[in-house]
Coordinates of C-alpha atoms in Angstrom, one line a residue:
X1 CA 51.2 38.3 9.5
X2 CA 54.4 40.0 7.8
X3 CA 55.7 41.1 10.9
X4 CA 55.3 38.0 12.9
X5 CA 56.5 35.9 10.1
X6 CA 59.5 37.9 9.0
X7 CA 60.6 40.3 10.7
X8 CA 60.4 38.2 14.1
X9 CA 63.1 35.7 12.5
X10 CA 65.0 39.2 12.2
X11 CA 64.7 39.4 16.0
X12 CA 65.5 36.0 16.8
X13 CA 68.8 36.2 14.7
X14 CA 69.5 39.6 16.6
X15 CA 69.2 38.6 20.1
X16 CA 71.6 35.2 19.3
X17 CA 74.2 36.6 20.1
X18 CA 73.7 38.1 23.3
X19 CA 70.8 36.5 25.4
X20 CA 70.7 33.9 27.7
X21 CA 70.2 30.4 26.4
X22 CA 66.6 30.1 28.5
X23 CA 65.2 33.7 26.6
X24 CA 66.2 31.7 23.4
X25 CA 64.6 28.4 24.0
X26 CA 61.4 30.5 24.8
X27 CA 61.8 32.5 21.6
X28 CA 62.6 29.6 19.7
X29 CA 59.4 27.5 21.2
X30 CA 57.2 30.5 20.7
X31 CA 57.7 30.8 16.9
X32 CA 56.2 27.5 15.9
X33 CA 52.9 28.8 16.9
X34 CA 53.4 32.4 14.7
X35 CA 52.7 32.5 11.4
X36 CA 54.3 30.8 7.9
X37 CA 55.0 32.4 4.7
X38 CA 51.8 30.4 3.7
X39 CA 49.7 32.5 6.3
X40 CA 51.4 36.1 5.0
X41 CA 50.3 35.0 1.5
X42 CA 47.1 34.3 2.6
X43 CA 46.6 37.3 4.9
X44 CA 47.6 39.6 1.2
X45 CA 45.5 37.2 -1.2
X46 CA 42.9 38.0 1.4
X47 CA 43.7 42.0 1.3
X48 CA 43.1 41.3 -2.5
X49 CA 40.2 40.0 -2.1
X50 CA 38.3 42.9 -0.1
X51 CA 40.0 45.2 -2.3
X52 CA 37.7 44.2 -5.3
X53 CA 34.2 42.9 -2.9
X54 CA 34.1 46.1 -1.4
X55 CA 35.8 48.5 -4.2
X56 CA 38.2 50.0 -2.1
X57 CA 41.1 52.0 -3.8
X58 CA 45.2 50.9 -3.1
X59 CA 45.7 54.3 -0.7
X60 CA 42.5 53.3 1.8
X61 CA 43.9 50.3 2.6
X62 CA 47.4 51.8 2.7
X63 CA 45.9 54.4 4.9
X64 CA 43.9 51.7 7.3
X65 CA 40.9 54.6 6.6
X66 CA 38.4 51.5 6.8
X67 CA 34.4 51.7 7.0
X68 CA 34.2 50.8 10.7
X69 CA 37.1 51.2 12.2
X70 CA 38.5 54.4 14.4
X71 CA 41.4 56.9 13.3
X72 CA 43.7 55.1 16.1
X73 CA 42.8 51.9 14.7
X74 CA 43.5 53.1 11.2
X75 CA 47.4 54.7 12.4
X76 CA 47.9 51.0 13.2
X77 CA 47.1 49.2 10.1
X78 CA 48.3 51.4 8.0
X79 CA 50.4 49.7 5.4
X80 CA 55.0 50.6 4.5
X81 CA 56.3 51.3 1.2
X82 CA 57.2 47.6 1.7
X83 CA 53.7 45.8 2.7
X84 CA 52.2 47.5 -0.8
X85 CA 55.7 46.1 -2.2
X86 CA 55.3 42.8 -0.7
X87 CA 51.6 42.9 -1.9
X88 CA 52.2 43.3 -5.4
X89 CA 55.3 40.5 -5.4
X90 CA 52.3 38.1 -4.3
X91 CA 50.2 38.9 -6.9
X92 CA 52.9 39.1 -9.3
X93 CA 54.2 35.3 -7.8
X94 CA 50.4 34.5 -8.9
X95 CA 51.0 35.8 -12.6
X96 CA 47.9 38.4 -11.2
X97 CA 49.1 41.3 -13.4
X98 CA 46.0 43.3 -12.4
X99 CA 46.9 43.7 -8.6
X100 CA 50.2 43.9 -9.1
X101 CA 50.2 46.8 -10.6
X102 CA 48.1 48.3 -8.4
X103 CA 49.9 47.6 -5.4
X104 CA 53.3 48.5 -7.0
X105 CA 51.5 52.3 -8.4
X106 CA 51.0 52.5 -4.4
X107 CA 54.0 51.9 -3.3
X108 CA 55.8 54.0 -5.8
X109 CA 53.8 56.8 -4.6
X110 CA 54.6 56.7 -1.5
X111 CA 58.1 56.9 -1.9
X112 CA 57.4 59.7 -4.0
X113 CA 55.7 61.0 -1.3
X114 CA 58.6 61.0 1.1
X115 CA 58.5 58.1 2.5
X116 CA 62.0 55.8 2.9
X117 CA 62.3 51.7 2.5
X118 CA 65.4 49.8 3.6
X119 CA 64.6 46.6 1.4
X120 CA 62.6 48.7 -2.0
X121 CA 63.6 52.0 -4.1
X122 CA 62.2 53.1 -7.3
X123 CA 63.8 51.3 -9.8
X124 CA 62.6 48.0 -8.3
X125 CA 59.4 49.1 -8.1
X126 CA 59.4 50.4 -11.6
X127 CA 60.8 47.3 -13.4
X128 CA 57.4 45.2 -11.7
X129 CA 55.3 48.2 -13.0
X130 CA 56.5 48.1 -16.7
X131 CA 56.0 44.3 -17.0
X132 CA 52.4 44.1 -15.1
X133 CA 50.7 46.8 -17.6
X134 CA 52.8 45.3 -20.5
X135 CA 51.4 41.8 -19.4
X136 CA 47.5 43.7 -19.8
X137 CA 48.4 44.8 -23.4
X138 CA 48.9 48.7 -22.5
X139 CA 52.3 49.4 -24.0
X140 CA 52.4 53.2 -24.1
X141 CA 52.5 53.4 -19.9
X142 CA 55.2 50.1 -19.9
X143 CA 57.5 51.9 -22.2
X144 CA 56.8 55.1 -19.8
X145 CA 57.5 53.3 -16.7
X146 CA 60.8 51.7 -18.8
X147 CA 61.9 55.5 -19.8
X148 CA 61.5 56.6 -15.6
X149 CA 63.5 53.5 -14.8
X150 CA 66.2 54.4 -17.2
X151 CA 66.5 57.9 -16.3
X152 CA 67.5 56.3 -12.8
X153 CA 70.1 53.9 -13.7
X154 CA 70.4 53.9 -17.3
X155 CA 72.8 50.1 -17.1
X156 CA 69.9 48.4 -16.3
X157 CA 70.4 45.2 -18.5
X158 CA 66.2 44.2 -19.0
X159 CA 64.7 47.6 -18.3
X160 CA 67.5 48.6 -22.0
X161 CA 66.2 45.4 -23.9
X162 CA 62.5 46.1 -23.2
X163 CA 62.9 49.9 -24.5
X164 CA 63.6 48.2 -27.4
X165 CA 61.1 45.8 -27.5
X166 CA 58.2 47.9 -26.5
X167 CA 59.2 51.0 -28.9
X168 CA 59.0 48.1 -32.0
X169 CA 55.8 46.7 -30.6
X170 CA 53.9 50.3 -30.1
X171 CA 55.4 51.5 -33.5
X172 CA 54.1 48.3 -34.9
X173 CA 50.6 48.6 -33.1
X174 CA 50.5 52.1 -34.5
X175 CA 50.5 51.0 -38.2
X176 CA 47.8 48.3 -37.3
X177 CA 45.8 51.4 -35.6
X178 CA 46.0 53.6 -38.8
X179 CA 45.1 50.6 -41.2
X180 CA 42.6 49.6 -39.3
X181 CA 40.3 52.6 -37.4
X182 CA 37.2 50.1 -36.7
X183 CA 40.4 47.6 -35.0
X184 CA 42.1 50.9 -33.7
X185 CA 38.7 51.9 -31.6
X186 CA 38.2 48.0 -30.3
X187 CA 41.6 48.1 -29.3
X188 CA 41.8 51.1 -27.2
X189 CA 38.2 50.2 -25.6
X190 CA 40.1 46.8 -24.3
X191 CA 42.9 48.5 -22.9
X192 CA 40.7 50.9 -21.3
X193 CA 38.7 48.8 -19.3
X194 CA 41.2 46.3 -18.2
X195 CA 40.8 44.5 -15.1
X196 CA 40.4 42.0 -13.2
X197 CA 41.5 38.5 -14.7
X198 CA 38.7 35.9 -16.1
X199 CA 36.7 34.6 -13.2
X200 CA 35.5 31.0 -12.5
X201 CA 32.7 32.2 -10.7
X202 CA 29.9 33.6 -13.1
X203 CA 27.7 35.4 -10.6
X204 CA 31.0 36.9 -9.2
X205 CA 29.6 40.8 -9.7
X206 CA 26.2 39.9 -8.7
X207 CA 28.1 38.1 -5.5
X208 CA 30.2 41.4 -4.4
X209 CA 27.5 44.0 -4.9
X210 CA 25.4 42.2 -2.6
X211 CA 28.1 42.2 -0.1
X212 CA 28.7 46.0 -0.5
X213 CA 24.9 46.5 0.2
X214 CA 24.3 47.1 -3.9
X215 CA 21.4 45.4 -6.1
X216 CA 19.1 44.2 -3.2
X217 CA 16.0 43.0 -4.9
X218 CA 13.6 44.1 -2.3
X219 CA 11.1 46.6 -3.2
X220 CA 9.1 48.9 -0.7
X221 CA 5.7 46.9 -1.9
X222 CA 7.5 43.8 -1.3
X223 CA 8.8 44.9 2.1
X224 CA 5.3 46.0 3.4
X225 CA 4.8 41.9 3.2
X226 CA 7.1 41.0 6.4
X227 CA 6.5 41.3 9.7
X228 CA 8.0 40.8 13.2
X229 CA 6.0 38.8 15.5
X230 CA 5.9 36.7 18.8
X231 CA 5.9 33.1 17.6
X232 CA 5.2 30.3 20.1
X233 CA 5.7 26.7 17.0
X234 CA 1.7 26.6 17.6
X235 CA 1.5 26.8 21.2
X236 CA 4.4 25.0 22.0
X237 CA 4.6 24.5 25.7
X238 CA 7.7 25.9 26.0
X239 CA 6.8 29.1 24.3
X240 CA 3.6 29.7 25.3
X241 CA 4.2 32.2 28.6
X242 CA 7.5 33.9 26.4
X243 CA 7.4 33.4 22.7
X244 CA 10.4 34.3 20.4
X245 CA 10.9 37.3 18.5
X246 CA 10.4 36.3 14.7
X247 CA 11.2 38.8 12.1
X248 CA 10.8 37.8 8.2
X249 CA 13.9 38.4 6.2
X250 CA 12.9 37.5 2.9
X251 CA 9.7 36.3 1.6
X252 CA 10.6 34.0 -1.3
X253 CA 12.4 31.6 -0.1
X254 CA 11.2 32.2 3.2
X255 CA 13.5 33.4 5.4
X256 CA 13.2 34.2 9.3
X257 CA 15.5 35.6 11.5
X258 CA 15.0 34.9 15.3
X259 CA 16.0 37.5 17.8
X260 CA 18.0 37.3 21.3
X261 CA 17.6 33.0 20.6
X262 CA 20.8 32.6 22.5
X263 CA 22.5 34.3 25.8
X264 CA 25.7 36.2 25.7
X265 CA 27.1 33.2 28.5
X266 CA 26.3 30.2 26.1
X267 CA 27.7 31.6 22.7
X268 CA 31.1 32.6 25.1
X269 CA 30.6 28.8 26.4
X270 CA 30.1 27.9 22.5
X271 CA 33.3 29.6 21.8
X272 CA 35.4 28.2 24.2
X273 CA 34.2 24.6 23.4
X274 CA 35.1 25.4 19.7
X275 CA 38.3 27.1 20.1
X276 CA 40.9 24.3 21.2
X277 CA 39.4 22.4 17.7
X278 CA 39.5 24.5 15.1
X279 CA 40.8 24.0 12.0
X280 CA 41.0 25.5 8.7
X281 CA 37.5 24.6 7.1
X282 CA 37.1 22.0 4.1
X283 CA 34.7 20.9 1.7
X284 CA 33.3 18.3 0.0
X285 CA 34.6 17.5 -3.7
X286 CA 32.0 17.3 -5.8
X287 CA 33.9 14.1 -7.7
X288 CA 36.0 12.1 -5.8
X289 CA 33.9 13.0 -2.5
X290 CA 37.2 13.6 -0.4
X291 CA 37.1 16.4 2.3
X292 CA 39.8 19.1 1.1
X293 CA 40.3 23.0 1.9
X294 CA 39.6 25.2 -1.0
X295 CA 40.2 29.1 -1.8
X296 CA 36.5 29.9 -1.7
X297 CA 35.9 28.7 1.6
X298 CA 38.0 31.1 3.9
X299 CA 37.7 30.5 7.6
X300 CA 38.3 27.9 10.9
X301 CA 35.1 25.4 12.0
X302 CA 34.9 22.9 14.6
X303 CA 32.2 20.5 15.5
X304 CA 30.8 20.0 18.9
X305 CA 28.2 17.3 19.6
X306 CA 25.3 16.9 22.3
X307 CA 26.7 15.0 24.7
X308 CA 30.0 17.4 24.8
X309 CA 28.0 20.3 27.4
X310 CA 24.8 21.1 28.7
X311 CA 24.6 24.2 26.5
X312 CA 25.0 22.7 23.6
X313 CA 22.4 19.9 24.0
X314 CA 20.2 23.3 25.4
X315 CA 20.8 24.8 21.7
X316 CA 19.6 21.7 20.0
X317 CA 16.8 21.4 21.7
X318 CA 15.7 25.3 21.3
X319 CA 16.0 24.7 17.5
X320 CA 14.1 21.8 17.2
X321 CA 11.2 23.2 19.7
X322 CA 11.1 26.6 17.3
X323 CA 11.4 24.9 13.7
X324 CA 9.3 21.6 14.5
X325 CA 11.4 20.0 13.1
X326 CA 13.4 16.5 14.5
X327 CA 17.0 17.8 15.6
X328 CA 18.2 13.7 16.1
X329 CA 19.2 13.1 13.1
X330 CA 20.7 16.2 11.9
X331 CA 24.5 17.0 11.8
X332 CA 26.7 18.1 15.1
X333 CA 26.5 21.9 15.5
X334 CA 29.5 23.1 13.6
X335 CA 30.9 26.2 14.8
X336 CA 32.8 28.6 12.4
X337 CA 35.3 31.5 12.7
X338 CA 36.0 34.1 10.1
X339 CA 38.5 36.8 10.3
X340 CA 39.2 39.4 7.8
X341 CA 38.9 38.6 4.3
X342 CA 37.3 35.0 5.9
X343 CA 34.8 34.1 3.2
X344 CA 32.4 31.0 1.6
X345 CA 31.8 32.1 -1.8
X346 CA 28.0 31.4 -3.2
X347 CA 27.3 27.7 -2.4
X348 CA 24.6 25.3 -1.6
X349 CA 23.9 23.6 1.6
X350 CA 22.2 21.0 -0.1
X351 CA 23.0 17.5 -2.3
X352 CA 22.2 18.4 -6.0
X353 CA 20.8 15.6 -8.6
X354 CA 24.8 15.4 -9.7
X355 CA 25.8 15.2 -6.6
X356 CA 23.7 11.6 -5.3
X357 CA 25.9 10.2 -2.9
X358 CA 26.9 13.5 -0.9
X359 CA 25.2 12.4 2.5
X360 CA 24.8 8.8 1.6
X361 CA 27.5 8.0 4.6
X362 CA 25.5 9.8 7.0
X363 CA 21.9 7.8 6.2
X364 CA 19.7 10.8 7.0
X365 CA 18.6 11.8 3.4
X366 CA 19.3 15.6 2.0
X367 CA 19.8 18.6 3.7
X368 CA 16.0 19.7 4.5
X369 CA 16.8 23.2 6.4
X370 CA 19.7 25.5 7.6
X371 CA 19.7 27.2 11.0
X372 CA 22.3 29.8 11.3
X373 CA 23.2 31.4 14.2
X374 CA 25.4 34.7 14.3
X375 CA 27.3 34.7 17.9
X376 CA 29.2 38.2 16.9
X377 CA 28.7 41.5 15.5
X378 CA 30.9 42.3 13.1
X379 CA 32.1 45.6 11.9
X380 CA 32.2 46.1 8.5
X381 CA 31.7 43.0 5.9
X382 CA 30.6 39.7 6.5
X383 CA 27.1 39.5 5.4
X384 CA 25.1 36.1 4.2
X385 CA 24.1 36.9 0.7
X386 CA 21.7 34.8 -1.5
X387 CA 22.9 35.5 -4.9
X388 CA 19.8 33.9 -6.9
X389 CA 17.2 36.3 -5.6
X390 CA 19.5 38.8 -4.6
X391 CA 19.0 38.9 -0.9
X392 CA 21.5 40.1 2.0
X393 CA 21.1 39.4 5.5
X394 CA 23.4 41.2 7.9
X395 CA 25.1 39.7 11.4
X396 CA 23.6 40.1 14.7
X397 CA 25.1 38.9 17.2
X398 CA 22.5 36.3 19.9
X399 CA 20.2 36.4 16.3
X400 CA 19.7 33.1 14.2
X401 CA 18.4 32.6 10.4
X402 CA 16.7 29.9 9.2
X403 CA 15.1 28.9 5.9
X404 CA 14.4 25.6 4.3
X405 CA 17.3 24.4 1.4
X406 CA 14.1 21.9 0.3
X407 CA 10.6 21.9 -1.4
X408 CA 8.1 19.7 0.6
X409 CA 8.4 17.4 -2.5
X410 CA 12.1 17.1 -1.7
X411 CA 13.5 18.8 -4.8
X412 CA 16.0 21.0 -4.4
X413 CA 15.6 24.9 -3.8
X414 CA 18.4 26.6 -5.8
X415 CA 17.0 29.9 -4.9
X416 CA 19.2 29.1 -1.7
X417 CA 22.4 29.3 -3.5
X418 CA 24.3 31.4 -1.0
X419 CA 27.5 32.9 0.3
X420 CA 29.4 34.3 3.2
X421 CA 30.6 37.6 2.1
X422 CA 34.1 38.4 3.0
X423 CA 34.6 40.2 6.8
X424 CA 36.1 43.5 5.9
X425 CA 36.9 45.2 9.7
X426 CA 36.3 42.7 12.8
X427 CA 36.0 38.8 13.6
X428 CA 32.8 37.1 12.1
X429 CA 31.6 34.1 14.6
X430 CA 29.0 31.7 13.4
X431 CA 27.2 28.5 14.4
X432 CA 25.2 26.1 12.1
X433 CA 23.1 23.1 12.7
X434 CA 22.1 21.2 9.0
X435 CA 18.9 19.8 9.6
X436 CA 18.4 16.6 7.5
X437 CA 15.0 15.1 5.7
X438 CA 15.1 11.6 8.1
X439 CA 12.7 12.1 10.9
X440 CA 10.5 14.7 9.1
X441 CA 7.9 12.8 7.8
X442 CA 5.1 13.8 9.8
X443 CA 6.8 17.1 10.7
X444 CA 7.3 18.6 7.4
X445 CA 4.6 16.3 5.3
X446 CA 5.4 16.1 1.2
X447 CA 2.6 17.8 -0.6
X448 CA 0.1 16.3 -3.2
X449 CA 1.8 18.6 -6.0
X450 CA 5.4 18.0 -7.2
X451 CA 5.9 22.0 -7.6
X452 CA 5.0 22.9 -4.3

């Protein structure tokens, strides 16, 4: 994103002066379809962000030393002096002290390291480091980066005034510390485990270990429970002589995965439908009810109805033949792309009791059932996690998952609260159908008791 953002504008300024006017038009004409400086903040927000779901340190992503990708791929992510100094300057522009510092304690090293910058030295580098660990209250290592600074170019007109400033304020935390030894041990066990920056999202940690594999509530006794099986929807006539491969993914809320349910020819077919129309992704705003994007929901969709192909009529009609359930009134197959760091943090598919008017326009009632379909494989990353009970399932590409967002009483399920984690190493493709309550009645029949 850097690179094709900035440093081809360095090109085009280069070659000016001595190409002909035709290479320039082309060069000119080509760069409205490169990336913005909105996209290269987004591609190191999005660095960021697998950074802390996956736990990886500063010098693994420097190094492009990935889980799932190869050592030649790794020589040609690896990150400058000046990508870890443009990283931290984003998180800094963000007032995100946390990341800035680490970014800026990688880039420092390697120039300490050896390694030379025509934009950055050390002093630069230093002045963002003193200010991003004074900013998380630990003044002993921001007068410490002030003193290294100063040893460098001791004129430096703020690095001299915050000497001065941080001296008085450790010298005055010090007397606190000594008046106060209860204070004193509170203090130090604050600025010990600074981190991260207050979160809006409460089951954040709960979110990110399940991504990483970590905290999967599914015990051997439990596991014993599900089984793979032919399935044929009770003898349906179209499964009868071959039946699909059903394999239970969780068991409560119930949810199946289907195997080889698509061929390799109609996701590519799926794909190239999709691709002229996508667009970032939006969501639905809980109040006024507008479409907008948001920073939780990371990645490209498009919508592709029946009539549009054969195949993707073919895929409508598989899913409602396998789930039983009327396909007529549900929502056109939405097709999403994620690439890395593409995410939808935890979420539900479904209308809540504060939410009544959420699929009023469409006159189908709730969401009654989700059928995902994974058209890629994807490298590292990427999983759908269901935070509430703690479950993971992982992509396979031709496999689909399906489970139902509603009781047979029509109450919501919130154990189906659930997320996209983000895609650490590869390019996540997905297809969904929302299957809607309207043309269930006698397919998916309410039960006598309120609770079932």
């Amino acid at each position: 994103m850097k690179r094709l953002n900035t440093e081809w504008g360095e090109l085009e300024s280069l070659v000016l002066t001595d190409m002909s006017d035709v290479f320039i038009s082309n060069l000119t004409i080509q760069r409205q379809h490169f990336p913005n400086d909105d996209d290269q903040t987004g591609a190191a927000k999005a660095l960021m962000r697998l950074q802390d779901t996956y736990q990886l340190d500063t010098n693994t992503i420097s190094t492009g030393d990935l889980p799932g990708s190869s050592s030649a791929a790794s020589q040609q992510t690896a990150l400058t002096v000046d990508d870890c100094y443009d990283l931290g300057k984003v998180a800094y522009s963000e007032a995100d002290y946390y990341h800035t510092e680490l970014w800026m304690v990688q880039a420092l090293k390697q120039l300490d390291q050896g390694e030379t910058s025509s934009t950055v030295d050390t002093v630069t580098i230093l002045d963002y480091l003193s200010y991003s660990v004074y900013q998380q209250g630990d003044l002993e290592r921001a007068l410490e980066f002030t003193k290294r600074l100063l040893e460098l170019d001791a004129t430096h007109q703020r690095a001299n005034g915050n000497l001065k400033y941080f001296e008085y304020q450790l010298a005055k935390q010090k007397k606190v510390e000594k008046r106060e030894e209860g204070e004193a041990a509170e203090g130090r066990q604050r600025r010990e485990t600074r981190g991260r920056p207050d979160d809006y999202l409460p089951e954040r940690r709960k979110y990110e270990q399940l991504c990483r594999g970590e905290g999967i509530r599914m015990t051997p006794r439990r596991q014993s429970r599900l089984f793979c099986r032919y399935y044929d929807n009770s003898r349906h006539p179209r499964y009868v002589i071959g039946p699909v491969k059903q394999e239970d993914e969780w068991d409560s809320p119930r949810i199946v995965r289907y195997h080889d349910i698509v061929s390799d020819k109609e996701m590519e077919k799926i794909k190239e439908l999709a691709k002229p129309r996508l667009r970032r992704a939006t969501i639905s705003n809980p109040v006024t009810g507008v479409l907008e994007t948001a920073h939780y929901r990371i990645s490209k969709s498009a919508w592709l109805g029946a009539y549009e192909h054969p195949v993707v009529d073919e895929i409508n009609q598989r899913i409602q033949d396998i789930t039983g359930l009327d396909v007529t009134t549900a929502e056109d197959l939405q097709v999403a792309n994620y690439g890395v760091g593409g995410q939808y943090e935890p979420h539900f598919d479904f209308g809540r009791k504060d939410e009544p008017d959420a699929f009023e326009e469409l006159g189908t009632g709730n969401r009654i059932a989700t059928w995902l379909l994974y058209m890629s494989d994807v490298q590292a990353g990427g999983a759908t996690v269901f935070t509430d009970v703690r479950a993971a399932v992982w992509p396979r590409k031709g496999t689909a998952v399906f489970w139902y967002n509603l009781y047979p009483s029509g109450e919501g399920d919130y154990r189906t609260r659930h997320a996209a984690c983000p895609v650490l190493v590869g390019n996540k493709w997905v297809s969904n159908k929302w299957i809607h309550e309207r043309g269930q009645e006698f397919r998916r029949r309410c039960s006598l008791q309120e609770t079932d």
